Short mmCIF file of C-alpha atoms and ligand atoms in Angstrom, two decimals:
data_model
loop_
_atom_site.label_atom_id
_atom_site.label_comp_id
_atom_site.label_asym_id
_atom_site.label_seq_id
_atom_site.Cartn_x
_atom_site.Cartn_y
_atom_site.Cartn_z
CA MET G 227 -42.88 -16.45 -15.00
CA SER G 228 -45.24 -18.83 -16.84
CA ALA G 229 -48.34 -17.36 -18.48
CA ARG G 230 -51.69 -17.49 -16.65
CA TYR G 231 -54.72 -18.51 -18.67
CA VAL G 232 -58.30 -18.37 -17.42
CA ILE G 233 -61.16 -20.01 -19.35
CA ILE G 234 -64.78 -19.28 -18.44
CA GLY G 235 -66.99 -22.22 -19.43
CA MET G 236 -66.31 -25.97 -19.19
CA GLY G 237 -68.10 -26.91 -22.42
CA VAL G 238 -66.52 -28.28 -25.56
CA ALA G 239 -65.03 -24.88 -26.55
CA GLY G 240 -63.45 -24.42 -23.11
CA ILE G 241 -61.95 -27.92 -22.99
CA ALA G 242 -60.65 -27.66 -26.59
CA ALA G 243 -59.03 -24.36 -25.65
CA VAL G 244 -57.03 -26.14 -22.93
CA GLU G 245 -55.86 -28.63 -25.58
CA GLY G 246 -54.96 -25.75 -27.90
CA ILE G 247 -52.95 -23.97 -25.21
CA ARG G 248 -51.12 -27.17 -24.28
CA LYS G 249 -50.14 -27.73 -27.90
CA VAL G 250 -48.12 -24.51 -27.71
CA ASP G 251 -47.40 -23.95 -24.04
CA PRO G 252 -46.83 -27.05 -21.89
CA LEU G 253 -46.11 -25.11 -18.73
CA GLY G 254 -48.55 -22.20 -18.42
CA GLU G 255 -51.04 -22.13 -15.55
CA ILE G 256 -54.53 -22.88 -16.84
CA THR G 257 -57.73 -22.50 -14.80
CA VAL G 258 -61.09 -23.51 -16.27
CA VAL G 259 -64.17 -22.32 -14.39
CA GLY G 260 -67.49 -24.03 -15.08
CA ASP G 261 -70.81 -23.70 -13.30
CA ASP G 262 -72.44 -26.91 -14.55
CA PRO G 263 -72.47 -29.28 -11.54
CA HIS G 264 -71.86 -32.24 -13.90
CA GLY G 265 -68.72 -30.81 -15.50
CA PHE G 266 -68.00 -31.56 -19.15
CA TYR G 267 -70.30 -33.87 -21.15
CA SER G 268 -71.79 -34.19 -24.62
CA ARG G 269 -74.81 -31.94 -24.96
CA PRO G 270 -75.88 -33.47 -28.30
CA GLY G 271 -75.88 -36.80 -26.45
CA LEU G 272 -78.68 -35.60 -24.15
CA ALA G 273 -81.19 -36.55 -26.86
CA TYR G 274 -80.02 -40.16 -26.74
CA LEU G 275 -80.36 -40.14 -22.95
CA LEU G 276 -84.01 -39.21 -23.37
CA THR G 277 -84.69 -42.06 -25.79
CA GLY G 278 -82.86 -44.49 -23.51
CA GLU G 279 -80.25 -45.39 -26.15
CA VAL G 280 -77.37 -44.35 -23.88
CA GLU G 281 -76.84 -44.19 -20.15
CA GLY G 282 -75.81 -40.93 -18.50
CA GLU G 283 -72.21 -42.06 -17.92
CA HIS G 284 -71.68 -42.48 -21.68
CA LEU G 285 -72.02 -38.72 -22.20
CA PHE G 286 -68.80 -38.09 -20.29
CA ALA G 287 -66.38 -38.76 -23.13
CA TYR G 288 -63.38 -37.24 -21.33
CA PRO G 289 -62.50 -39.55 -18.45
CA PRO G 290 -60.95 -37.91 -15.35
CA HIS G 291 -57.45 -39.32 -15.98
CA GLU G 292 -57.44 -37.83 -19.50
CA LEU G 293 -58.49 -34.44 -18.15
CA HIS G 294 -55.74 -34.78 -15.56
CA LYS G 295 -53.16 -35.17 -18.34
CA LEU G 296 -53.98 -31.64 -19.52
CA ASN G 297 -52.42 -30.36 -16.32
CA ALA G 298 -55.05 -27.65 -15.74
CA ARG G 299 -57.11 -26.65 -12.75
CA PHE G 300 -60.82 -27.43 -13.27
CA LEU G 301 -62.81 -25.29 -10.89
CA ARG G 302 -66.52 -25.75 -10.24
CA GLY G 303 -67.86 -22.21 -9.83
CA ARG G 304 -69.48 -19.22 -11.44
CA VAL G 305 -67.69 -16.14 -12.73
CA SER G 306 -69.65 -13.02 -11.74
CA ARG G 307 -67.46 -10.28 -13.25
CA ILE G 308 -64.56 -9.68 -15.60
CA LEU G 309 -62.33 -6.76 -14.63
CA PRO G 310 -60.22 -6.06 -17.73
CA ALA G 311 -58.34 -3.12 -16.25
CA GLU G 312 -57.00 -5.38 -13.49
CA CYS G 313 -56.80 -8.53 -15.67
CA THR G 314 -58.83 -10.52 -13.14
CA VAL G 315 -62.13 -12.34 -12.96
CA ALA G 316 -64.29 -12.53 -9.82
CA LEU G 317 -66.20 -15.65 -8.82
CA THR G 318 -69.44 -15.69 -6.86
CA SER G 319 -67.53 -17.66 -4.20
CA GLY G 320 -65.42 -14.52 -3.56
CA GLU G 321 -62.31 -16.00 -5.18
CA THR G 322 -60.43 -13.82 -7.68
CA LEU G 323 -58.32 -15.19 -10.58
CA ALA G 324 -55.66 -13.18 -12.34
CA TYR G 325 -55.02 -13.79 -16.04
CA ASP G 326 -52.66 -12.85 -18.82
CA ARG G 327 -55.04 -14.30 -21.40
CA LEU G 328 -58.78 -14.88 -20.90
CA LEU G 329 -61.24 -16.96 -22.94
CA ILE G 330 -64.99 -16.46 -22.71
CA ALA G 331 -66.62 -19.76 -23.69
CA THR G 332 -69.91 -19.39 -21.83
CA GLY G 333 -72.06 -20.94 -24.59
CA ALA G 334 -75.73 -20.22 -25.19
CA ARG G 335 -78.86 -20.93 -23.16
CA ALA G 336 -82.18 -22.25 -24.37
CA LEU G 337 -84.86 -19.58 -24.59
CA LYS G 338 -87.78 -20.11 -22.24
CA LEU G 339 -91.39 -19.82 -23.20
CA ASP G 340 -92.98 -16.56 -22.09
CA THR G 341 -96.59 -17.70 -22.57
CA ALA G 342 -98.98 -17.40 -19.66
CA GLY G 343 -98.46 -20.44 -17.43
CA SER G 344 -94.87 -21.07 -18.45
CA ASP G 345 -93.68 -21.08 -14.83
CA LEU G 346 -95.91 -24.07 -13.94
CA ALA G 347 -94.32 -27.33 -12.81
CA GLY G 348 -94.12 -29.61 -15.83
CA VAL G 349 -92.87 -26.94 -18.26
CA VAL G 350 -89.45 -28.15 -19.41
CA LYS G 351 -86.64 -27.41 -21.89
CA LEU G 352 -83.58 -29.46 -22.95
CA ASP G 353 -80.44 -27.47 -22.30
CA ASP G 354 -78.29 -29.43 -19.89
CA PHE G 355 -77.93 -32.67 -17.97
CA ASP G 356 -80.25 -31.56 -15.15
CA ASP G 357 -82.94 -30.67 -17.70
CA ALA G 358 -82.68 -34.16 -19.22
CA ARG G 359 -83.07 -35.70 -15.79
CA ALA G 360 -86.06 -33.49 -15.00
CA ILE G 361 -87.71 -34.53 -18.31
CA LEU G 362 -87.13 -38.23 -17.59
CA ALA G 363 -88.56 -37.85 -14.08
CA GLY G 364 -91.56 -35.92 -15.46
CA ALA G 365 -92.15 -38.49 -18.21
CA LYS G 366 -92.58 -41.25 -15.61
CA LYS G 367 -95.54 -39.38 -14.14
CA SER G 368 -97.05 -38.12 -17.42
CA ARG G 369 -99.52 -39.60 -19.85
CA SER G 370 -99.31 -36.84 -22.45
CA ALA G 371 -97.06 -33.93 -23.40
CA VAL G 372 -97.15 -30.98 -25.76
CA VAL G 373 -93.92 -30.17 -27.62
CA VAL G 374 -93.28 -26.69 -29.06
CA GLY G 375 -90.52 -25.62 -31.49
CA GLY G 376 -89.50 -26.08 -35.09
CA GLY G 377 -85.93 -27.40 -35.14
CA ILE G 378 -83.85 -30.41 -34.20
CA THR G 379 -84.06 -30.12 -30.42
CA ALA G 380 -87.88 -29.95 -30.46
CA LEU G 381 -87.89 -33.09 -32.56
CA GLU G 382 -85.55 -34.76 -30.07
CA LEU G 383 -87.93 -33.84 -27.27
CA ALA G 384 -90.87 -35.34 -29.20
CA GLU G 385 -88.92 -38.55 -29.95
CA GLY G 386 -87.57 -38.82 -26.42
CA LEU G 387 -90.98 -38.45 -24.77
CA ALA G 388 -92.60 -40.83 -27.27
CA ALA G 389 -89.89 -43.39 -26.50
CA ARG G 390 -90.90 -43.09 -22.83
CA ARG G 391 -94.49 -43.95 -23.75
CA VAL G 392 -95.80 -40.46 -23.31
CA LYS G 393 -98.46 -39.44 -25.84
CA VAL G 394 -96.91 -36.51 -27.69
CA HIS G 395 -98.71 -33.61 -29.36
CA TYR G 396 -96.23 -31.72 -31.52
CA LEU G 397 -97.25 -28.16 -32.37
CA LEU G 398 -95.92 -26.66 -35.62
CA ARG G 399 -96.66 -23.06 -36.60
CA GLY G 400 -96.49 -23.73 -40.31
CA ASP G 401 -97.64 -26.46 -42.67
CA ARG G 402 -94.53 -28.64 -42.37
CA TYR G 403 -91.53 -29.54 -40.25
CA TRP G 404 -88.34 -27.34 -40.46
CA GLY G 405 -89.39 -25.67 -43.70
CA ASN G 406 -86.39 -23.27 -43.80
CA VAL G 407 -83.90 -26.18 -44.08
CA LEU G 408 -85.73 -29.21 -45.47
CA ASP G 409 -87.63 -29.38 -48.73
CA GLU G 410 -91.20 -30.54 -48.69
CA ALA G 411 -90.41 -34.20 -49.41
CA GLU G 412 -87.85 -34.26 -46.59
CA SER G 413 -90.27 -32.65 -44.14
CA ARG G 414 -92.87 -35.26 -45.01
CA ILE G 415 -90.37 -38.10 -44.55
CA VAL G 416 -89.67 -36.85 -41.00
CA GLU G 417 -93.34 -36.21 -40.20
CA ARG G 418 -94.39 -39.69 -41.37
CA ARG G 419 -91.79 -41.31 -39.14
CA LEU G 420 -92.93 -39.29 -36.13
CA GLN G 421 -96.55 -40.17 -36.78
CA HIS G 422 -95.57 -43.81 -37.09
CA ASP G 423 -94.13 -43.54 -33.58
CA GLY G 424 -97.46 -42.23 -32.33
CA VAL G 425 -96.71 -38.52 -32.32
CA ALA G 426 -99.74 -36.36 -33.20
CA ILE G 427 -98.57 -33.37 -35.32
CA HIS G 428 -100.75 -30.24 -35.13
CA PHE G 429 -99.96 -28.03 -38.13
CA HIS G 430 -100.71 -24.27 -38.10
CA SER G 431 -100.82 -24.39 -34.32
CA GLN G 432 -99.64 -21.79 -31.91
CA LEU G 433 -99.48 -22.02 -28.15
CA ALA G 434 -101.57 -19.30 -26.49
CA GLU G 435 -101.63 -20.37 -22.86
CA ILE G 436 -100.54 -23.18 -20.58
CA ILE G 437 -103.35 -24.17 -18.27
CA GLY G 438 -102.48 -25.16 -14.71
CA ARG G 439 -104.08 -27.01 -11.83
CA LYS G 440 -102.57 -26.86 -8.35
CA GLY G 441 -99.36 -25.35 -9.74
CA ARG G 442 -98.87 -28.09 -12.38
CA VAL G 443 -99.47 -28.25 -16.11
CA ALA G 444 -102.95 -29.58 -16.91
CA GLY G 445 -103.23 -28.64 -20.58
CA VAL G 446 -102.68 -25.99 -23.22
CA ARG G 447 -104.92 -23.62 -25.13
CA LEU G 448 -103.98 -22.84 -28.74
CA ALA G 449 -104.39 -19.53 -30.56
CA ASP G 450 -107.41 -20.89 -32.46
CA GLY G 451 -109.15 -21.63 -29.15
CA THR G 452 -108.75 -25.43 -29.12
CA SER G 453 -107.41 -27.10 -25.99
CA ILE G 454 -105.22 -30.15 -25.47
CA ARG G 455 -104.98 -31.92 -22.13
CA CYS G 456 -101.39 -32.72 -21.10
CA ASP G 457 -99.15 -33.18 -18.07
CA MET G 458 -95.98 -31.68 -19.59
CA VAL G 459 -95.05 -28.90 -22.01
CA ALA G 460 -91.59 -29.23 -23.55
CA SER G 461 -90.15 -26.40 -25.59
CA ALA G 462 -87.14 -25.78 -27.85
CA ILE G 463 -87.76 -22.37 -29.36
CA GLY G 464 -84.22 -21.15 -29.88
CA ILE G 465 -81.04 -20.24 -28.05
CA ALA G 466 -79.39 -17.01 -26.90
CA PRO G 467 -75.64 -16.59 -26.32
CA ARG G 468 -74.75 -15.92 -22.66
CA LEU G 469 -73.48 -12.35 -23.02
CA ASP G 470 -73.93 -10.88 -19.51
CA LEU G 471 -70.25 -10.98 -18.54
CA ALA G 472 -69.05 -9.65 -21.88
CA ARG G 473 -71.64 -6.85 -21.91
CA ALA G 474 -70.79 -5.77 -18.36
CA CYS G 475 -67.08 -5.42 -19.13
CA GLY G 476 -67.65 -3.40 -22.30
CA LEU G 477 -66.79 -5.89 -25.07
CA LYS G 478 -68.19 -5.16 -28.52
CA LEU G 479 -71.29 -7.30 -29.12
CA ASP G 480 -73.81 -7.97 -31.80
CA ARG G 481 -75.84 -11.17 -31.47
CA GLY G 482 -72.71 -12.71 -29.94
CA ILE G 483 -69.29 -11.46 -28.86
CA LEU G 484 -67.55 -9.99 -31.89
CA THR G 485 -64.21 -11.64 -32.62
CA ASP G 486 -61.50 -11.12 -35.21
CA GLU G 487 -60.01 -13.91 -37.34
CA PHE G 488 -57.80 -14.89 -34.39
CA LEU G 489 -60.88 -15.11 -32.12
CA GLU G 490 -59.74 -12.12 -30.09
CA THR G 491 -62.46 -9.75 -28.91
CA SER G 492 -62.47 -5.95 -28.95
CA LEU G 493 -60.24 -5.98 -25.82
CA PRO G 494 -56.70 -7.31 -26.35
CA GLY G 495 -55.93 -10.46 -24.42
CA ILE G 496 -59.61 -11.50 -24.15
CA PHE G 497 -60.77 -14.18 -26.61
CA ALA G 498 -64.18 -15.78 -27.24
CA ALA G 499 -65.15 -19.12 -28.79
CA GLY G 500 -68.11 -21.45 -29.23
CA ASP G 501 -71.82 -20.65 -29.09
CA VAL G 502 -71.15 -17.26 -27.46
CA ALA G 503 -68.88 -15.94 -30.24
CA GLU G 504 -69.57 -14.29 -33.56
CA ILE G 505 -66.99 -15.31 -36.14
CA MET G 506 -66.11 -14.34 -39.70
CA ASP G 507 -67.92 -16.22 -42.45
CA PRO G 508 -65.75 -16.04 -45.58
CA GLU G 509 -68.74 -17.05 -47.72
CA THR G 510 -70.67 -13.86 -46.90
CA GLY G 511 -67.93 -11.62 -45.46
CA ARG G 512 -70.08 -11.12 -42.36
CA ARG G 513 -69.71 -12.21 -38.74
CA VAL G 514 -72.16 -14.90 -37.70
CA LEU G 515 -73.02 -17.20 -34.82
CA ASP G 516 -72.18 -20.83 -35.54
CA SER G 517 -73.89 -22.85 -32.81
CA LEU G 518 -72.63 -26.35 -33.52
CA TRP G 519 -70.57 -28.80 -31.47
CA ASP G 520 -67.75 -29.26 -34.01
CA SER G 521 -67.49 -25.55 -34.66
CA ALA G 522 -67.24 -24.85 -30.91
CA ARG G 523 -64.49 -27.47 -30.60
CA GLU G 524 -62.50 -26.11 -33.55
CA GLN G 525 -62.90 -22.49 -32.37
CA GLY G 526 -61.88 -23.38 -28.81
CA PHE G 527 -58.77 -25.17 -30.07
CA ALA G 528 -57.76 -22.27 -32.33
CA ALA G 529 -58.47 -19.70 -29.59
CA GLY G 530 -56.28 -21.71 -27.17
CA MET G 531 -53.35 -21.69 -29.59
CA ASN G 532 -53.78 -17.97 -30.19
CA MET G 533 -53.91 -17.30 -26.44
CA ALA G 534 -50.60 -19.14 -26.11
CA GLY G 535 -48.98 -16.97 -28.78
CA LYS G 536 -49.22 -19.00 -31.96
CA ARG G 537 -51.17 -17.08 -34.62
CA VAL G 538 -53.88 -19.33 -36.01
CA ARG G 539 -56.48 -17.84 -38.29
CA TYR G 540 -60.03 -19.16 -37.77
CA LEU G 541 -62.71 -18.67 -40.41
CA LYS G 542 -66.12 -20.26 -40.33
CA ALA G 543 -66.00 -23.61 -42.09
CA VAL G 544 -68.72 -25.02 -44.32
CA PRO G 545 -71.39 -26.32 -41.88
CA PHE G 546 -71.36 -30.08 -41.49
CA ASN G 547 -73.95 -31.39 -39.11
CA VAL G 548 -74.65 -35.09 -38.61
CA THR G 549 -77.86 -35.52 -36.71
CA ARG G 550 -80.90 -37.75 -36.46
CA LEU G 551 -84.32 -36.71 -37.58
CA ALA G 552 -87.00 -39.04 -36.26
CA GLY G 553 -84.49 -41.88 -36.14
CA LEU G 554 -83.13 -41.20 -39.61
CA THR G 555 -79.41 -40.37 -39.70
CA THR G 556 -79.15 -37.09 -41.62
CA THR G 557 -76.14 -35.07 -42.67
CA ILE G 558 -76.63 -31.45 -43.61
CA ILE G 559 -73.68 -29.87 -45.43
CA GLY G 560 -73.27 -26.27 -46.50
CA MET G 561 -76.15 -24.26 -47.92
CA VAL G 562 -79.34 -26.27 -48.28
CA GLY G 563 -82.24 -23.97 -47.53
CA GLY G 564 -81.67 -21.27 -50.18
CA GLY G 565 -82.91 -21.55 -53.71
CA ARG G 566 -83.38 -17.80 -54.21
CA ASP G 567 -80.31 -17.58 -56.42
CA GLU G 568 -81.18 -18.45 -60.01
CA ASP G 569 -77.78 -20.11 -60.51
CA VAL G 570 -78.49 -22.67 -57.81
CA ILE G 571 -80.27 -25.82 -58.90
CA GLY G 572 -81.50 -28.43 -56.47
CA ILE G 573 -81.41 -32.08 -57.50
CA VAL G 574 -82.96 -34.90 -55.54
CA ARG G 575 -82.56 -38.68 -55.58
CA GLY G 576 -84.30 -41.28 -53.56
CA ASP G 577 -84.17 -45.01 -53.17
CA SER G 578 -84.09 -45.60 -56.91
CA GLU G 579 -80.33 -45.13 -56.73
CA SER G 580 -78.11 -46.86 -54.24
CA TRP G 581 -74.99 -45.13 -52.93
CA ARG G 582 -74.29 -47.73 -50.32
CA GLN G 583 -71.11 -48.95 -51.90
CA ALA G 584 -69.63 -45.49 -52.27
CA PRO G 585 -65.95 -45.41 -51.44
CA GLU G 586 -64.89 -43.30 -48.42
CA ALA G 587 -68.12 -44.30 -46.75
CA THR G 588 -66.76 -43.54 -43.35
CA MET G 589 -70.17 -43.42 -41.77
CA ALA G 590 -71.81 -46.04 -43.95
CA GLN G 591 -74.86 -47.56 -42.38
CA THR G 592 -77.37 -49.76 -44.07
CA GLY G 593 -80.81 -50.98 -43.22
CA PHE G 594 -82.65 -47.70 -43.48
CA ASP G 595 -86.12 -47.84 -44.93
CA VAL G 596 -85.57 -44.40 -46.44
CA ASN G 597 -82.56 -43.16 -48.37
CA HIS G 598 -82.59 -39.70 -49.84
CA VAL G 599 -80.06 -37.19 -51.14
CA ARG G 600 -80.44 -33.59 -52.27
CA LEU G 601 -77.64 -31.52 -53.80
CA MET G 602 -77.51 -27.76 -54.30
CA VAL G 603 -75.58 -27.27 -57.52
CA GLY G 604 -74.05 -23.84 -58.16
CA ARG G 605 -72.60 -22.49 -61.34
CA ASP G 606 -69.25 -24.26 -60.99
CA ARG G 607 -69.31 -25.94 -57.55
CA LEU G 608 -71.56 -27.78 -55.13
CA LEU G 609 -72.97 -25.47 -52.48
CA GLY G 610 -74.70 -27.88 -50.16
CA GLY G 611 -76.29 -31.24 -49.69
CA ILE G 612 -78.60 -33.29 -47.47
CA VAL G 613 -78.07 -37.03 -47.09
CA MET G 614 -80.83 -38.92 -45.23
CA GLY G 615 -80.52 -42.58 -44.31
CA ASP G 616 -77.53 -44.30 -45.85
CA GLN G 617 -74.53 -42.09 -45.24
CA GLY G 618 -72.18 -43.40 -47.90
CA LEU G 619 -72.23 -40.16 -49.88
CA SER G 620 -71.83 -37.69 -47.03
CA ARG G 621 -68.00 -37.64 -46.79
CA PRO G 622 -67.34 -37.39 -50.57
CA LEU G 623 -69.91 -34.60 -50.75
CA GLU G 624 -68.44 -32.80 -47.77
CA ALA G 625 -65.01 -32.88 -49.41
CA LEU G 626 -66.29 -31.47 -52.72
CA ILE G 627 -68.27 -28.73 -50.97
CA ARG G 628 -65.68 -27.81 -48.36
CA GLU G 629 -62.80 -27.74 -50.87
CA ARG G 630 -64.92 -25.72 -53.32
CA VAL G 631 -63.96 -28.21 -56.04
CA ASP G 632 -64.69 -27.11 -59.59
CA ILE G 633 -67.49 -29.37 -60.86
CA THR G 634 -67.68 -27.90 -64.37
CA PRO G 635 -66.60 -31.27 -65.92
CA ILE G 636 -69.53 -33.14 -64.32
CA ARG G 637 -72.17 -30.43 -63.90
CA ALA G 638 -74.16 -31.15 -67.07
CA ARG G 639 -74.15 -34.89 -66.38
CA LEU G 640 -75.32 -34.29 -62.79
CA LEU G 641 -78.25 -32.27 -64.01
CA GLU G 642 -79.49 -34.82 -66.53
CA PRO G 643 -82.86 -36.23 -65.43
CA GLY G 644 -82.36 -39.44 -63.46
CA ALA G 645 -78.53 -39.12 -63.54
CA PRO G 646 -76.77 -41.57 -61.22
CA ILE G 647 -75.38 -38.79 -59.05
CA ALA G 648 -73.67 -41.05 -56.50
CA GLU G 649 -71.72 -42.77 -59.22
CA ILE G 650 -70.83 -39.47 -60.92
CA ILE G 651 -69.66 -37.87 -57.69
CA THR G 652 -67.65 -40.78 -56.35
CA SER G 653 -65.90 -41.49 -59.67
CA TYR G 654 -65.10 -37.77 -60.04
CA ARG G 655 -63.59 -37.77 -56.55
CA ALA G 656 -61.57 -40.86 -57.46
CA ASP G 657 -60.31 -39.21 -60.69
CA LEU G 658 -59.28 -36.10 -58.80
CA ALA G 659 -57.46 -38.15 -56.16
CA ALA G 660 -55.68 -40.20 -58.86
CA GLY G 661 -54.67 -36.99 -60.66
CA ALA G 662 -53.33 -35.46 -57.44
CA ALA G 663 -51.39 -38.65 -56.68
CA SER G 664 -49.73 -38.83 -60.10
CA ALA G 665 -48.90 -35.09 -59.95
CA ALA G 666 -47.24 -35.66 -56.56
CA ALA G 667 -45.32 -38.68 -57.91
CA SER G 668 -43.97 -36.73 -60.87
CA ASP G 669 -42.77 -33.81 -58.67
C1 FAD W 959 -80.07 -30.98 -26.63
C2 FAD W 959 -79.00 -30.47 -27.52
C3 FAD W 959 -78.70 -31.12 -28.71
C4 FAD W 959 -77.69 -30.67 -29.55
N1 FAD W 959 -77.45 -31.35 -30.70
C5 FAD W 959 -76.43 -30.94 -31.50
C6 FAD W 959 -76.10 -31.69 -32.69
O1 FAD W 959 -76.73 -32.70 -33.02
N2 FAD W 959 -75.07 -31.27 -33.46
C7 FAD W 959 -74.34 -30.13 -33.12
O2 FAD W 959 -73.39 -29.79 -33.84
N3 FAD W 959 -74.64 -29.41 -32.02
C8 FAD W 959 -75.66 -29.78 -31.19
N4 FAD W 959 -75.97 -29.05 -30.06
C9 FAD W 959 -75.24 -27.78 -29.84
C10 FAD W 959 -73.90 -28.00 -29.15
O3 FAD W 959 -74.09 -28.76 -27.99
C11 FAD W 959 -73.30 -26.62 -28.82
O4 FAD W 959 -73.02 -25.98 -30.04
C12 FAD W 959 -71.99 -26.76 -28.02
O5 FAD W 959 -72.22 -27.46 -26.82
C13 FAD W 959 -71.42 -25.37 -27.71
O6 FAD W 959 -70.29 -25.51 -26.89
P1 FAD W 959 -69.77 -24.30 -26.02
O7 FAD W 959 -68.56 -24.83 -25.30
O8 FAD W 959 -69.66 -23.06 -26.82
O9 FAD W 959 -70.92 -23.98 -24.95
P2 FAD W 959 -71.62 -24.90 -23.84
O10 FAD W 959 -71.62 -26.32 -24.22
O11 FAD W 959 -72.93 -24.24 -23.58
O12 FAD W 959 -70.70 -24.71 -22.58
C14 FAD W 959 -70.61 -23.47 -21.89
C15 FAD W 959 -70.51 -23.73 -20.41
O13 FAD W 959 -70.20 -22.51 -19.74
C16 FAD W 959 -70.92 -22.46 -18.52
N5 FAD W 959 -71.01 -21.07 -18.07
C17 FAD W 959 -71.76 -20.07 -18.60
N6 FAD W 959 -71.58 -18.91 -17.88
C18 FAD W 959 -70.70 -19.20 -16.90
C19 FAD W 959 -70.13 -18.44 -15.85
N7 FAD W 959 -70.44 -17.14 -15.67
N8 FAD W 959 -69.27 -19.03 -15.01
C20 FAD W 959 -68.94 -20.35 -15.18
N9 FAD W 959 -69.46 -21.13 -16.15
C21 FAD W 959 -70.31 -20.56 -17.00
C22 FAD W 959 -72.25 -23.04 -18.92
O14 FAD W 959 -73.00 -23.44 -17.81
C23 FAD W 959 -71.85 -24.22 -19.80
O15 FAD W 959 -71.62 -25.33 -19.05
C24 FAD W 959 -76.97 -29.47 -29.19
C25 FAD W 959 -77.24 -28.82 -28.01
C26 FAD W 959 -78.26 -29.31 -27.15
C27 FAD W 959 -78.55 -28.57 -25.88
#
């Protein structure tokens, strides 16, 4: 009899798991259950829907005929219980599915504000396609909005609403944007661009209450007593893995579902991947959440292969996140926010050096008014980097960081004041590649 696979969650981890299973087992019966009425789409793309840069249909990167080729059953529904003793899952529809291998890929949900007034009409978050639609509908009727939250999604909300000609008031608790990741110069670059687009940034501001009139948002009151009139409040204050199913069936949890290096949970035959899973970070030796699109895809694929019987070890990769901060393409690689370790030295270069012609510039874009790079240099390797604007350096840097390449031969030169770091890095990469090629030729 062919194996039966059930996957809970039709996000990128769930879909990649189907691909992983099919790589190993072309015949097994696969059922994917997802409760999002829109099926599978790009959640990072929701930000571009808000700004109007893409249409909704462009977010559905997997056309129906491609999904069909995977030869799986895609079921719109909600799983209400996992029954490990019987190897079944129950759906709210009453249907029951039997499995030999189960994957939990239920993702994470956006946290909601719990301030007084947060249930008023006009209080929104950006978690899924329906949220994006609700924001767009709300923006049409709104003159001003307050945005709350310190990370990328909050920024996307601010940009999206500003692009829809809504006056945006962006509340930041501290004295700068995303201070635990960006350095001060980088925060100021982002803030200046937002302000240029008409966003009013309120530093040291904390939401105390959302004021309503006739059940709708009419304004906010801040902790210092000041008030701002607005028609919408948009928040992005963090995410929480969806753990209810895993908790109810007795899986071991921490902040997410604990998995081993094969992405199997504490119950044999049940796997977890994506935003819901905690995975091993070889850098720290601890299990961590890794809530990124590419990580969810890679985990889903590896989990799928493991479910089908091929043993594939998955360890957390060096983070590599390409995003946009106030319209500025930004790649964040590895460790960038630290600086506590004395052996780590940060070096920064701006427009005085051009890295536009860097080889391997797979994402090269020109025409940015700002170009900026920051490297975190460890004792004998690069630990992280931020590339803002022109992306010519991001792939060479990623390779050096991810492959933990020994940079001892170039470290002193990199740290010289005003050193042309792009040139040093790209020529070092070229030397290494040439060395590897001649070694291979002489074998
Ligand atoms: C606005 C936004 C912007 C983002 N931008 C970026 C970015 O720039 N770069 C980046 O790397 N990442 C970004 N992310 C994060 C990225 O989208 C996630 O890391 C990724 O989608 C996680 O995939 P997943 O498959 O684990 O979970 P999800 O995409 O959350 O999919 C899980 C699915 O399971 C469904 N589900 C849950 N419970 C059940 C149940 N009981 N029964 C049936 N179905 C269920 C959920 O409804 C959901 O559809 C962004 C996310 C958002 C929301």
